[in-house]
Amino acid sequence: MVPSRYESRGVSSDKLDVQRAIRHLDKGLFKNTFCKVLQDPFSLNPEDAIILHADTAGTKTVLAYLYWRETGDTSIWKGIAQDALVMNTDDMACSGATGPYVISNTILRNKMLVPAEVLEAIIEGTVEFIDQMRAQGIILHHAGGETADVGDVMRTIDVGFTAYTQINTSRVFENNIQPGDLILGFGSFGQTIYETTYNSGIGCNGLTSARHDVLSAHYSETYPESFDPSIEPSLVYSGKYRLNEWFESSGQSYEIGQLLLSPTRTFLPLLHEVFSQDTSGVHGIIHNTGGAHSKVLKFTEGVTVVKDNLLPPPPVFKLIQECSGASQEEMFKVFNMGTRLEMYGTRESLLQISEIANRLNIPNQFIGRVESGKDGKATVQITAQNHSWEYHT
């Protein structure tokens, strides 16, 4: 099988090698939670559990580095702090844990290229996100962290967080997606009531592809530290745009840099309210990060997930596909394509959740349904923009 452009750059949407490496690890207290749930080792109560989660903003930090070097705008790094935080908290929330959280950051940098003012902006962005979530009734406690100057290891910078929370086992949400379920999809784009600017919907996944397919050779020539020199040269910054150029879609103009660096939207306010009420009619909550629209396959058995009424992809994904020439199948496996959260369940329960999303100004609609599977396999069938295809376990 010929590797995709994404895989040829040394990255993977499904991380099969990682899955093989961890296949023998204990699954925790529950078989099918989005995050691993452990018995609380500090409590004598057998119903007390914990979730410890770690993630980073990934190669989106390289985009921030390029934007900052070109514009001098350190504020762009604030969004990177949010990216890294949301990749932790929203995964944990899909398991029923909506805080309080204790967070600790790990920043690895090449000190010769990334000065202290960048670190300050990342810390400011962290504090701002904490304040925004507090206004929504969600508590994060910052426990500090580690900044390591590792120029021999890190070409530019990586920003990560570890998050910890306690949860009673009765509150843990375990996926049990079943035939007859409807699927409510939530948009990653637009502007919610808790956001201050338009969100392109890009998230944190697929940024290696987005960076190299959209941006021009100017960046390989000017910033050689910003890419892996072992990548095939034809795949390095093969696009046509600079970060300060503009992309037009449906009569609107967008700056390329702002589209690609839009901070990952958090769905915490939505999930926090959802879990404050009866969720017995909700059978699945999937955060479409690594693996995007094939992600649900990790949490299903013997069903066919049909997605045939997806939210329209926002302009950022049209930009990436135009530049890359990627197939619909690859785009929907690498990027959330504007739908980054899915809930599975009964119509009545999902309609109530849709009302919450509407109050928060989160785009949402029924995007499909769940049917009985064939031959005991799990399958995702997608129809979008007059194309149909499948993903399998």
Short mmCIF file of C-alpha atoms in Angstrom, two decimals:
data_model
loop_
_atom_site.label_atom_id
_atom_site.label_comp_id
_atom_site.label_asym_id
_atom_site.label_seq_id
_atom_site.Cartn_x
_atom_site.Cartn_y
_atom_site.Cartn_z
CA MET A 1 0.00 0.00 0.00
CA VAL A 2 1.41 3.40 -0.99
CA PRO A 3 1.75 5.65 2.09
CA SER A 4 -0.22 8.88 2.14
CA ARG A 5 1.51 12.27 2.05
CA TYR A 6 0.75 12.48 5.77
CA GLU A 7 2.48 9.17 6.55
CA SER A 8 5.39 10.01 4.26
CA ARG A 9 6.18 12.93 6.54
CA GLY A 10 6.76 10.60 9.46
CA VAL A 11 3.40 11.01 11.20
CA SER A 12 0.35 8.78 11.58
CA SER A 13 -3.34 9.51 12.10
CA ASP A 14 -4.12 6.11 13.67
CA LYS A 15 -0.79 5.53 15.50
CA LEU A 16 -0.86 1.80 14.86
CA ASP A 17 2.73 1.38 16.05
CA VAL A 18 1.84 3.07 19.34
CA GLN A 19 -1.25 0.86 19.70
CA ARG A 20 0.90 -2.22 19.21
CA ALA A 21 3.42 -1.01 21.79
CA ILE A 22 0.76 -0.55 24.49
CA ARG A 23 -1.49 -3.48 23.62
CA HIS A 24 -0.49 -5.47 26.72
CA LEU A 25 -1.01 -2.64 29.22
CA ASP A 26 -3.80 -2.88 31.77
CA LYS A 27 -6.98 -1.14 30.52
CA GLY A 28 -7.91 0.23 33.94
CA LEU A 29 -11.21 -0.10 35.79
CA PHE A 30 -13.39 0.17 32.69
CA LYS A 31 -13.09 -1.45 29.29
CA ASN A 32 -14.48 1.26 27.04
CA THR A 33 -13.90 4.71 28.52
CA PHE A 34 -12.33 7.39 26.36
CA CYS A 35 -9.53 7.77 28.93
CA LYS A 36 -8.02 5.14 31.17
CA VAL A 37 -9.60 5.24 34.64
CA LEU A 38 -7.58 3.97 37.63
CA GLN A 39 -8.44 3.08 41.20
CA ASP A 40 -7.50 6.02 43.44
CA PRO A 41 -4.37 4.78 45.26
CA PHE A 42 -4.70 7.53 47.87
CA SER A 43 -8.24 6.67 48.97
CA LEU A 44 -9.68 3.86 51.08
CA ASN A 45 -12.99 4.17 49.27
CA PRO A 46 -13.19 1.59 46.43
CA GLU A 47 -15.53 3.90 44.51
CA ASP A 48 -12.89 6.62 44.19
CA ALA A 49 -10.99 6.73 40.90
CA ILE A 50 -8.56 9.02 39.12
CA ILE A 51 -7.63 10.00 35.57
CA LEU A 52 -4.11 11.16 34.70
CA HIS A 53 -3.69 12.41 31.16
CA ALA A 54 -0.84 13.96 29.16
CA ASP A 55 -0.70 15.55 25.72
CA THR A 56 0.98 18.32 23.76
CA ALA A 57 0.10 20.85 21.08
CA GLY A 58 2.20 18.78 18.66
CA THR A 59 3.61 20.33 15.52
CA LYS A 60 1.22 23.26 15.79
CA THR A 61 4.01 24.81 17.86
CA VAL A 62 6.12 24.95 14.69
CA LEU A 63 3.44 27.03 12.98
CA ALA A 64 3.41 29.38 15.97
CA TYR A 65 7.19 29.59 15.78
CA LEU A 66 7.05 30.58 12.09
CA TYR A 67 4.27 33.12 12.66
CA TRP A 68 6.11 34.68 15.60
CA ARG A 69 9.41 34.85 13.70
CA GLU A 70 7.71 36.50 10.72
CA THR A 71 5.49 38.96 12.63
CA GLY A 72 7.09 39.38 16.06
CA ASP A 73 3.65 38.77 17.60
CA THR A 74 4.23 36.79 20.81
CA SER A 75 0.50 36.68 21.58
CA ILE A 76 0.13 33.84 19.07
CA TRP A 77 1.73 31.56 21.70
CA LYS A 78 -1.24 32.02 24.04
CA GLY A 79 -3.32 29.87 21.72
CA ILE A 80 -0.70 27.12 21.88
CA ALA A 81 -1.23 26.89 25.65
CA GLN A 82 -4.95 26.41 25.02
CA ASP A 83 -4.23 23.79 22.34
CA ALA A 84 -2.18 21.68 24.75
CA LEU A 85 -4.65 22.07 27.61
CA VAL A 86 -7.74 21.19 25.56
CA MET A 87 -6.13 18.04 24.19
CA ASN A 88 -6.09 16.86 27.80
CA THR A 89 -9.23 18.24 29.39
CA ASP A 90 -11.66 17.42 26.58
CA ASP A 91 -10.47 13.80 26.41
CA MET A 92 -10.97 13.51 30.17
CA ALA A 93 -14.41 15.13 29.95
CA CYS A 94 -15.47 12.45 27.44
CA SER A 95 -15.00 9.98 30.30
CA GLY A 96 -17.28 12.01 32.57
CA ALA A 97 -14.56 13.98 34.38
CA THR A 98 -15.20 17.72 34.04
CA GLY A 99 -13.02 18.86 36.93
CA PRO A 100 -11.69 20.21 39.11
CA TYR A 101 -8.38 19.49 37.39
CA VAL A 102 -4.79 19.85 38.53
CA ILE A 103 -2.51 20.74 35.61
CA SER A 104 1.26 20.88 35.14
CA ASN A 105 3.06 22.05 32.01
CA THR A 106 6.17 20.65 30.32
CA ILE A 107 7.87 22.96 27.83
CA LEU A 108 10.85 21.70 25.85
CA ARG A 109 12.70 24.36 23.87
CA ASN A 110 15.82 25.23 21.98
CA LYS A 111 16.90 28.20 24.08
CA MET A 112 19.06 29.58 21.26
CA LEU A 113 15.92 30.10 19.13
CA VAL A 114 13.06 30.48 21.63
CA PRO A 115 13.55 33.26 24.21
CA ALA A 116 11.90 33.93 27.56
CA GLU A 117 9.16 36.19 26.15
CA VAL A 118 7.70 33.17 24.36
CA LEU A 119 7.56 31.27 27.66
CA GLU A 120 5.84 34.25 29.26
CA ALA A 121 3.19 34.32 26.54
CA ILE A 122 2.51 30.59 26.97
CA ILE A 123 2.08 31.06 30.72
CA GLU A 124 -0.21 34.06 30.14
CA GLY A 125 -2.29 31.96 27.74
CA THR A 126 -2.58 29.24 30.37
CA VAL A 127 -3.84 31.70 32.97
CA GLU A 128 -6.31 33.23 30.51
CA PHE A 129 -7.76 29.80 29.66
CA ILE A 130 -8.09 28.99 33.37
CA ASP A 131 -9.96 32.27 33.90
CA GLN A 132 -12.25 31.63 30.91
CA MET A 133 -13.17 28.19 32.22
CA ARG A 134 -13.72 29.48 35.76
CA ALA A 135 -16.34 31.84 34.33
CA GLN A 136 -18.11 28.71 33.01
CA GLY A 137 -17.96 26.95 36.39
CA ILE A 138 -14.98 24.74 35.54
CA ILE A 139 -11.97 24.77 37.85
CA LEU A 140 -8.33 24.16 36.88
CA HIS A 141 -5.53 24.42 39.45
CA HIS A 142 -2.09 25.22 38.02
CA ALA A 143 0.61 23.24 39.87
CA GLY A 144 3.56 24.73 37.97
CA GLY A 145 5.67 22.65 35.65
CA GLU A 146 9.01 22.16 33.96
CA THR A 147 10.80 24.12 31.26
CA ALA A 148 13.73 22.21 29.83
CA ASP A 149 16.37 23.75 27.58
CA VAL A 150 17.18 20.80 25.34
CA GLY A 151 18.59 22.19 22.11
CA ASP A 152 20.28 18.87 21.32
CA VAL A 153 16.85 17.20 21.29
CA MET A 154 14.33 19.88 20.30
CA ARG A 155 14.71 21.80 17.04
CA THR A 156 12.32 24.58 18.15
CA ILE A 157 9.77 24.03 20.95
CA ASP A 158 7.08 21.68 22.21
CA VAL A 159 4.35 22.61 24.72
CA GLY A 160 2.59 19.94 26.75
CA PHE A 161 0.44 19.51 29.85
CA THR A 162 -0.32 16.73 32.27
CA ALA A 163 -3.77 16.87 33.87
CA TYR A 164 -5.12 15.01 36.89
CA THR A 165 -8.59 14.67 38.36
CA GLN A 166 -10.54 12.53 40.80
CA ILE A 167 -13.87 10.98 39.90
CA ASN A 168 -16.32 8.64 41.61
CA THR A 169 -16.81 5.45 39.62
CA SER A 170 -20.56 6.09 39.50
CA ARG A 171 -19.86 9.23 37.45
CA VAL A 172 -17.54 7.58 34.92
CA PHE A 173 -18.94 7.55 31.38
CA GLU A 174 -18.34 4.32 29.46
CA ASN A 175 -19.11 4.05 25.75
CA ASN A 176 -21.81 1.56 24.79
CA ILE A 177 -22.67 2.57 21.23
CA GLN A 178 -25.49 0.40 19.87
CA PRO A 179 -27.71 -0.09 16.81
CA GLY A 180 -30.54 2.41 16.75
CA ASP A 181 -28.46 5.25 18.21
CA LEU A 182 -28.52 8.61 16.50
CA ILE A 183 -25.36 10.72 16.24
CA LEU A 184 -25.28 14.39 17.22
CA GLY A 185 -22.23 16.21 15.85
CA PHE A 186 -20.77 19.41 17.32
CA GLY A 187 -18.89 21.97 15.26
CA SER A 188 -15.33 23.04 16.01
CA PHE A 189 -15.73 26.30 14.08
CA GLY A 190 -17.51 29.65 14.49
CA GLN A 191 -17.61 31.60 17.76
CA THR A 192 -19.14 30.30 20.98
CA ILE A 193 -20.31 32.54 23.83
CA TYR A 194 -17.08 31.78 25.71
CA GLU A 195 -14.73 32.60 22.80
CA THR A 196 -13.61 36.11 21.89
CA THR A 197 -12.86 35.56 18.17
CA TYR A 198 -13.78 33.34 15.24
CA ASN A 199 -12.47 29.77 15.51
CA SER A 200 -11.42 28.14 12.25
CA GLY A 201 -11.99 24.63 13.66
CA ILE A 202 -8.47 23.35 12.93
CA GLY A 203 -7.76 21.77 16.32
CA CYS A 204 -4.38 20.11 16.92
CA ASN A 205 -4.39 17.14 14.56
CA GLY A 206 -2.95 17.02 11.08
CA LEU A 207 -0.87 20.18 11.46
CA THR A 208 2.19 18.54 9.86
CA SER A 209 0.13 18.08 6.71
CA ALA A 210 -1.47 21.50 6.95
CA ARG A 211 1.89 23.24 7.40
CA HIS A 212 3.75 21.57 4.58
CA ASP A 213 0.91 21.42 2.07
CA VAL A 214 -0.23 25.03 2.52
CA LEU A 215 3.01 26.96 3.12
CA SER A 216 5.58 27.77 0.46
CA ALA A 217 9.27 26.92 0.06
CA HIS A 218 10.07 30.31 1.60
CA TYR A 219 9.87 28.57 4.99
CA SER A 220 12.27 25.75 4.19
CA GLU A 221 14.79 28.27 2.88
CA THR A 222 14.39 30.80 5.72
CA TYR A 223 13.71 28.51 8.69
CA PRO A 224 15.45 25.15 8.12
CA GLU A 225 15.09 24.41 11.84
CA SER A 226 11.31 24.16 11.34
CA PHE A 227 11.20 20.76 9.62
CA ASP A 228 12.64 17.25 9.77
CA PRO A 229 15.56 17.10 7.29
CA SER A 230 14.91 13.40 6.68
CA ILE A 231 11.59 14.14 4.93
CA GLU A 232 11.54 13.76 1.16
CA PRO A 233 12.29 17.29 -0.16
CA SER A 234 9.23 17.32 -2.44
CA LEU A 235 7.02 17.03 0.67
CA VAL A 236 8.61 19.94 2.54
CA TYR A 237 6.71 23.24 2.34
CA SER A 238 5.24 22.36 -1.02
CA GLY A 239 2.36 24.86 -0.91
CA LYS A 240 1.97 28.36 -2.32
CA TYR A 241 1.11 30.60 0.63
CA ARG A 242 2.87 32.75 3.19
CA LEU A 243 1.35 33.05 6.66
CA ASN A 244 0.41 36.69 6.15
CA GLU A 245 -1.41 36.04 2.86
CA TRP A 246 -5.17 35.70 2.57
CA PHE A 247 -7.53 32.91 1.49
CA GLU A 248 -11.00 33.64 0.12
CA SER A 249 -13.98 31.34 0.61
CA SER A 250 -17.65 32.10 0.01
CA GLY A 251 -16.99 35.81 -0.22
CA GLN A 252 -15.02 35.96 3.05
CA SER A 253 -11.27 36.56 3.42
CA TYR A 254 -9.12 34.87 6.05
CA GLU A 255 -5.45 35.32 6.95
CA ILE A 256 -3.67 32.00 6.43
CA GLY A 257 -1.76 32.21 9.71
CA GLN A 258 -4.86 32.93 11.76
CA LEU A 259 -6.74 30.06 10.14
CA LEU A 260 -4.00 27.50 10.83
CA LEU A 261 -3.26 28.76 14.35
CA SER A 262 -6.81 29.19 15.61
CA PRO A 263 -6.80 27.71 19.16
CA THR A 264 -8.42 24.31 19.63
CA ARG A 265 -11.99 24.82 20.80
CA THR A 266 -12.85 23.32 24.17
CA PHE A 267 -16.20 21.59 24.62
CA LEU A 268 -15.78 21.59 28.41
CA PRO A 269 -18.67 24.02 29.07
CA LEU A 270 -20.99 21.76 27.05
CA LEU A 271 -19.82 18.52 28.64
CA HIS A 272 -19.83 20.07 32.13
CA GLU A 273 -23.54 20.86 31.76
CA VAL A 274 -24.34 17.53 30.07
CA PHE A 275 -22.92 15.58 33.00
CA SER A 276 -24.88 17.65 35.50
CA GLN A 277 -28.05 15.94 34.29
CA ASP A 278 -29.28 12.44 33.45
CA THR A 279 -27.14 10.88 30.72
CA SER A 280 -28.76 7.43 30.65
CA GLY A 281 -29.91 8.06 27.08
CA VAL A 282 -26.38 8.93 25.93
CA HIS A 283 -24.46 5.85 24.81
CA GLY A 284 -21.26 7.30 23.37
CA ILE A 285 -19.09 10.42 23.43
CA ILE A 286 -16.23 10.58 20.95
CA HIS A 287 -13.60 13.32 20.66
CA ASN A 288 -12.46 13.26 17.02
CA THR A 289 -8.76 13.92 17.54
CA GLY A 290 -6.15 11.37 16.34
CA GLY A 291 -7.86 9.35 13.63
CA ALA A 292 -10.58 11.99 13.23
CA HIS A 293 -13.75 10.42 11.82
CA SER A 294 -12.36 6.90 12.18
CA LYS A 295 -11.75 7.47 15.91
CA VAL A 296 -15.05 5.89 16.93
CA LEU A 297 -13.78 2.51 15.70
CA LYS A 298 -11.67 2.26 18.85
CA PHE A 299 -14.82 2.30 20.98
CA THR A 300 -17.26 0.12 19.03
CA GLU A 301 -17.77 -3.53 18.16
CA GLY A 302 -20.08 -5.15 15.65
CA VAL A 303 -21.85 -1.98 14.47
CA THR A 304 -21.89 0.21 11.38
CA VAL A 305 -21.62 3.92 12.09
CA VAL A 306 -23.24 5.84 9.24
CA LYS A 307 -22.33 9.53 8.88
CA ASP A 308 -24.25 10.96 5.94
CA ASN A 309 -25.30 14.42 7.15
CA LEU A 310 -22.07 15.96 8.43
CA LEU A 311 -21.66 19.63 9.19
CA PRO A 312 -20.19 21.51 6.21
CA PRO A 313 -16.38 21.74 6.41
CA PRO A 314 -15.27 25.29 7.29
CA PRO A 315 -12.82 27.22 5.04
CA VAL A 316 -9.60 26.05 6.72
CA PHE A 317 -10.15 22.48 5.50
CA LYS A 318 -11.04 23.65 2.01
CA LEU A 319 -7.72 25.51 2.01
CA ILE A 320 -5.77 22.42 3.07
CA GLN A 321 -7.47 20.13 0.58
CA GLU A 322 -7.02 22.63 -2.25
CA CYS A 323 -3.29 22.82 -1.54
CA SER A 324 -2.67 19.14 -0.84
CA GLY A 325 -4.92 17.46 -3.36
CA ALA A 326 -5.69 14.89 -0.64
CA SER A 327 -8.64 12.57 -1.13
CA GLN A 328 -11.81 12.96 0.91
CA GLU A 329 -10.98 9.68 2.66
CA GLU A 330 -7.58 10.95 3.82
CA MET A 331 -8.91 14.36 4.83
CA PHE A 332 -11.61 12.88 7.07
CA LYS A 333 -9.13 10.48 8.68
CA VAL A 334 -6.56 13.18 9.45
CA PHE A 335 -8.76 16.22 10.22
CA ASN A 336 -12.00 16.68 12.17
CA MET A 337 -13.36 18.55 9.11
CA GLY A 338 -15.43 20.82 11.34
CA THR A 339 -17.05 18.13 13.51
CA ARG A 340 -14.74 17.40 16.46
CA LEU A 341 -17.20 16.00 19.01
CA GLU A 342 -19.88 13.35 18.57
CA MET A 343 -22.55 12.05 20.94
CA TYR A 344 -24.47 8.82 20.37
CA GLY A 345 -27.82 7.97 21.92
CA THR A 346 -31.57 8.38 21.83
CA ARG A 347 -33.24 11.23 19.94
CA GLU A 348 -34.87 12.58 23.11
CA SER A 349 -31.59 12.77 25.05
CA LEU A 350 -29.64 14.25 22.16
CA LEU A 351 -32.29 16.91 21.51
CA GLN A 352 -31.89 18.09 25.10
CA ILE A 353 -28.13 18.30 24.62
CA SER A 354 -28.64 20.16 21.34
CA GLU A 355 -30.52 22.84 23.29
CA ILE A 356 -27.50 23.27 25.59
CA ALA A 357 -25.19 23.56 22.59
CA ASN A 358 -27.46 26.15 21.01
CA ARG A 359 -27.30 28.28 24.17
CA LEU A 360 -23.50 28.11 24.00
CA ASN A 361 -23.60 28.91 20.27
CA ILE A 362 -21.91 25.63 19.33
CA PRO A 363 -22.95 24.46 15.82
CA ASN A 364 -24.66 21.08 16.01
CA GLN A 365 -26.90 18.76 14.04
CA PHE A 366 -27.78 15.09 13.67
CA ILE A 367 -25.03 13.73 11.44
CA GLY A 368 -25.97 10.06 11.19
CA ARG A 369 -27.01 6.87 12.93
CA VAL A 370 -25.77 3.47 14.11
CA GLU A 371 -26.82 0.24 12.39
CA SER A 372 -26.10 -3.43 13.01
CA GLY A 373 -22.69 -4.48 11.76
CA LYS A 374 -21.68 -7.12 9.28
CA ASP A 375 -19.52 -10.14 10.16
CA GLY A 376 -19.01 -8.79 13.68
CA LYS A 377 -16.81 -5.95 12.44
CA ALA A 378 -17.02 -2.26 13.25
CA THR A 379 -17.31 0.03 10.23
CA VAL A 380 -17.67 3.76 9.65
CA GLN A 381 -19.49 4.71 6.45
CA ILE A 382 -19.13 8.35 5.41
CA THR A 383 -20.93 10.27 2.69
CA ALA A 384 -19.72 13.82 2.15
CA GLN A 385 -19.59 16.16 -0.83
CA ASN A 386 -20.96 13.50 -3.21
CA HIS A 387 -18.36 10.91 -2.17
CA SER A 388 -18.80 7.76 -0.05
CA TRP A 389 -16.19 5.53 1.58
CA GLU A 390 -15.60 3.33 4.62
CA TYR A 391 -13.15 2.87 7.47
CA HIS A 392 -12.81 -0.53 9.16
CA THR A 393 -11.29 -1.90 12.35
#
